[in-house]
Amino acid sequence: MSYTHHVVHEATLLERLRTRGWRVTPQRRAVAEVLKGDHVHLTADEVHERARGRLPEVSLATVYNTLGELVDMGEVLELRIGDGPARYDPNVHARHHHLVCTSCGALLDIQPAGVEQLKLPRSQQHGYVIEDIDITFRGRCPQCSKPSRSTAR
């Protein structure tokens, strides 16, 4: 089931881009193809590395330009979590939040229970019109939580 979901999502993304009049060059296609799947949160350098595996001549500038266009169109989210580089999340059609490892930076999509009932009291809104909620849970992943041999006795 998961494989079929990914194929349908990729085809739908490319169809949506064509519908928008976005010229799908081989370079843009390579970038779009690596931005698929669950829990995908790649940096621009990682997108470039993977896209070069599909199309060796794709440049880093093209990757940055393509990512910028996809973010501007709302087809990819640009995430800035912590001090590291921006990451790009293609999962824009399923409402979700994030779980990040404070040690290694691993980042996962999550759908926590109870978010629908989360309210910001009017006194805390400071005149803002609330449009969205973005929650990031932070902790240590199972790999980073394991005691290292040097600290274990």
mmCIF file of C-alpha atoms in Angstrom:
data_model
loop_
_atom_site.group_PDB
_atom_site.id
_atom_site.type_symbol
_atom_site.label_atom_id
_atom_site.label_comp_id
_atom_site.label_asym_id
_atom_site.label_seq_id
_atom_site.Cartn_x
_atom_site.Cartn_y
_atom_site.Cartn_z
ATOM 1 C CA MET A 1 0.000 0.000 0.000
ATOM 2 C CA SER A 2 2.768 2.428 0.878
ATOM 3 C CA TYR A 3 4.476 2.010 -2.520
ATOM 4 C CA THR A 4 1.262 2.768 -4.402
ATOM 5 C CA HIS A 5 0.703 5.855 -2.233
ATOM 6 C CA HIS A 6 4.130 7.219 -3.136
ATOM 7 C CA VAL A 7 3.692 6.643 -6.858
ATOM 8 C CA VAL A 8 0.272 8.312 -6.839
ATOM 9 C CA HIS A 9 1.613 11.257 -4.765
ATOM 10 C CA GLU A 10 4.565 11.794 -7.132
ATOM 11 C CA ALA A 11 2.381 11.659 -10.238
ATOM 12 C CA THR A 12 -0.131 13.996 -8.615
ATOM 13 C CA LEU A 13 2.628 16.464 -7.720
ATOM 14 C CA LEU A 14 3.944 16.522 -11.293
ATOM 15 C CA GLU A 15 0.403 16.853 -12.682
ATOM 16 C CA ARG A 16 -0.315 19.744 -10.323
ATOM 17 C CA LEU A 17 2.917 21.438 -11.368
ATOM 18 C CA ARG A 18 2.041 21.051 -15.052
ATOM 19 C CA THR A 19 -1.482 22.360 -14.377
ATOM 20 C CA ARG A 20 0.086 25.453 -12.841
ATOM 21 C CA GLY A 21 2.021 25.942 -16.078
ATOM 22 C CA TRP A 22 5.300 24.983 -14.435
ATOM 23 C CA ARG A 23 7.737 23.865 -17.104
ATOM 24 C CA VAL A 24 8.938 20.418 -16.023
ATOM 25 C CA THR A 25 12.528 20.326 -17.235
ATOM 26 C CA PRO A 26 14.677 17.252 -16.570
ATOM 27 C CA GLN A 27 16.386 19.165 -13.732
ATOM 28 C CA ARG A 28 13.109 20.161 -12.106
ATOM 29 C CA ARG A 29 11.778 16.633 -12.520
ATOM 30 C CA ALA A 30 14.882 15.223 -10.765
ATOM 31 C CA VAL A 31 14.307 17.576 -7.823
ATOM 32 C CA ALA A 32 10.582 16.759 -7.636
ATOM 33 C CA GLU A 33 11.278 13.021 -7.812
ATOM 34 C CA VAL A 34 13.571 13.037 -4.756
ATOM 35 C CA LEU A 35 10.959 14.948 -2.757
ATOM 36 C CA LYS A 36 8.586 12.065 -2.244
ATOM 37 C CA GLY A 37 7.709 9.719 0.549
ATOM 38 C CA ASP A 38 6.843 9.913 4.205
ATOM 39 C CA HIS A 39 9.143 11.629 6.692
ATOM 40 C CA VAL A 40 11.131 13.339 3.923
ATOM 41 C CA HIS A 41 12.859 16.440 5.298
ATOM 42 C CA LEU A 42 15.903 16.977 3.117
ATOM 43 C CA THR A 43 18.286 19.917 3.098
ATOM 44 C CA ALA A 44 19.030 21.580 -0.250
ATOM 45 C CA ASP A 45 22.422 19.829 -0.296
ATOM 46 C CA GLU A 46 20.737 16.450 0.258
ATOM 47 C CA VAL A 47 18.216 17.186 -2.498
ATOM 48 C CA HIS A 48 21.125 18.127 -4.781
ATOM 49 C CA GLU A 49 23.054 14.957 -3.954
ATOM 50 C CA ARG A 50 20.045 12.708 -4.605
ATOM 51 C CA ALA A 51 18.978 14.617 -7.731
ATOM 52 C CA ARG A 52 22.515 14.222 -9.137
ATOM 53 C CA GLY A 53 22.054 10.470 -8.738
ATOM 54 C CA ARG A 54 19.207 10.779 -11.254
ATOM 55 C CA LEU A 55 20.642 13.573 -13.393
ATOM 56 C CA PRO A 56 24.383 14.199 -12.838
ATOM 57 C CA GLU A 57 24.406 17.641 -14.479
ATOM 58 C CA VAL A 58 21.818 19.228 -12.141
ATOM 59 C CA SER A 59 23.416 22.196 -10.378
ATOM 60 C CA LEU A 60 23.032 23.309 -6.778
ATOM 61 C CA ALA A 61 21.727 26.679 -8.037
ATOM 62 C CA THR A 62 18.960 24.883 -9.956
ATOM 63 C CA VAL A 63 18.076 22.905 -6.840
ATOM 64 C CA TYR A 64 17.814 26.091 -4.751
ATOM 65 C CA ASN A 65 15.764 27.848 -7.454
ATOM 66 C CA THR A 66 13.439 24.861 -7.834
ATOM 67 C CA LEU A 67 12.958 24.492 -4.082
ATOM 68 C CA GLY A 68 12.196 28.212 -3.842
ATOM 69 C CA GLU A 69 9.578 27.933 -6.564
ATOM 70 C CA LEU A 70 7.996 24.870 -4.933
ATOM 71 C CA VAL A 71 7.843 26.671 -1.574
ATOM 72 C CA ASP A 72 6.330 29.781 -3.200
ATOM 73 C CA MET A 73 3.669 27.601 -4.874
ATOM 74 C CA GLY A 74 2.843 25.879 -1.579
ATOM 75 C CA GLU A 75 3.930 22.466 -2.883
ATOM 76 C CA VAL A 76 6.798 22.124 -0.371
ATOM 77 C CA LEU A 77 7.226 23.447 3.170
ATOM 78 C CA GLU A 78 10.490 25.071 4.170
ATOM 79 C CA LEU A 79 11.259 24.087 7.763
ATOM 80 C CA ARG A 80 13.712 25.916 9.977
ATOM 81 C CA ILE A 81 14.117 23.909 13.156
ATOM 82 C CA GLY A 82 17.085 24.804 15.299
ATOM 83 C CA ASP A 83 20.326 26.254 13.990
ATOM 84 C CA GLY A 84 20.825 23.888 11.057
ATOM 85 C CA PRO A 85 20.037 24.426 7.401
ATOM 86 C CA ALA A 86 16.463 24.655 6.146
ATOM 87 C CA ARG A 87 14.790 21.367 5.349
ATOM 88 C CA TYR A 88 12.141 20.804 2.723
ATOM 89 C CA ASP A 89 8.988 18.826 3.472
ATOM 90 C CA PRO A 90 6.844 17.686 0.521
ATOM 91 C CA ASN A 91 4.039 16.527 2.803
ATOM 92 C CA VAL A 92 1.887 19.649 2.418
ATOM 93 C CA HIS A 93 -1.453 17.953 1.797
ATOM 94 C CA ALA A 94 -1.732 16.063 5.090
ATOM 95 C CA ARG A 95 -1.921 18.281 8.161
ATOM 96 C CA HIS A 96 0.911 17.287 10.474
ATOM 97 C CA HIS A 97 3.475 18.456 12.993
ATOM 98 C CA HIS A 98 7.062 17.407 13.688
ATOM 99 C CA LEU A 99 9.160 15.374 16.098
ATOM 100 C CA VAL A 100 12.863 16.250 16.105
ATOM 101 C CA CYS A 101 15.841 14.631 17.834
ATOM 102 C CA THR A 102 17.777 17.276 19.750
ATOM 103 C CA SER A 103 20.954 15.239 19.369
ATOM 104 C CA CYS A 104 21.192 14.022 15.753
ATOM 105 C CA GLY A 105 18.499 16.196 14.132
ATOM 106 C CA ALA A 106 16.320 13.309 12.855
ATOM 107 C CA LEU A 107 12.933 14.743 11.901
ATOM 108 C CA LEU A 108 9.633 12.889 11.584
ATOM 109 C CA ASP A 109 6.082 13.861 10.622
ATOM 110 C CA ILE A 110 3.560 13.244 13.412
ATOM 111 C CA GLN A 111 -0.148 13.776 13.992
ATOM 112 C CA PRO A 112 -0.574 14.343 17.749
ATOM 113 C CA ALA A 113 -3.953 13.810 19.360
ATOM 114 C CA GLY A 114 -5.790 16.813 20.753
ATOM 115 C CA VAL A 115 -4.356 19.505 18.451
ATOM 116 C CA GLU A 116 -7.851 20.254 17.153
ATOM 117 C CA GLN A 117 -8.876 21.412 20.642
ATOM 118 C CA LEU A 118 -5.808 23.628 21.146
ATOM 119 C CA LYS A 119 -6.902 27.228 21.551
ATOM 120 C CA LEU A 120 -4.960 30.438 22.114
ATOM 121 C CA PRO A 121 -6.902 32.696 24.490
ATOM 122 C CA ARG A 122 -7.863 36.031 22.937
ATOM 123 C CA SER A 123 -5.724 37.788 25.563
ATOM 124 C CA GLN A 124 -2.675 35.932 24.190
ATOM 125 C CA GLN A 125 -3.389 36.629 20.493
ATOM 126 C CA HIS A 126 -2.116 40.239 20.619
ATOM 127 C CA GLY A 127 -4.492 41.221 17.822
ATOM 128 C CA TYR A 128 -3.291 38.470 15.467
ATOM 129 C CA VAL A 129 -5.708 36.495 13.312
ATOM 130 C CA ILE A 130 -4.570 32.925 13.932
ATOM 131 C CA GLU A 131 -4.223 31.036 10.632
ATOM 132 C CA ASP A 132 -2.325 27.897 11.560
ATOM 133 C CA ILE A 133 -0.633 25.989 14.362
ATOM 134 C CA ASP A 134 2.857 24.528 14.009
ATOM 135 C CA ILE A 135 3.970 22.236 16.827
ATOM 136 C CA THR A 136 7.429 20.731 17.150
ATOM 137 C CA PHE A 137 8.074 18.058 19.753
ATOM 138 C CA ARG A 138 11.737 17.750 20.759
ATOM 139 C CA GLY A 139 13.480 14.802 22.370
ATOM 140 C CA ARG A 140 16.151 12.211 21.814
ATOM 141 C CA CYS A 141 15.566 9.440 19.265
ATOM 142 C CA PRO A 142 16.062 5.791 20.288
ATOM 143 C CA GLN A 143 19.542 5.696 18.748
ATOM 144 C CA CYS A 144 20.717 8.841 20.565
ATOM 145 C CA SER A 145 19.104 7.725 23.837
ATOM 146 C CA LYS A 146 21.219 4.576 24.020
ATOM 147 C CA PRO A 147 24.050 4.902 26.520
ATOM 148 C CA SER A 148 27.416 4.958 24.781
ATOM 149 C CA ARG A 149 30.028 2.401 25.716
ATOM 150 C CA SER A 150 32.319 5.136 27.030
ATOM 151 C CA THR A 151 29.666 6.319 29.528
ATOM 152 C CA ALA A 152 28.360 2.835 30.419
ATOM 153 C CA ARG A 153 30.156 1.089 33.257
#
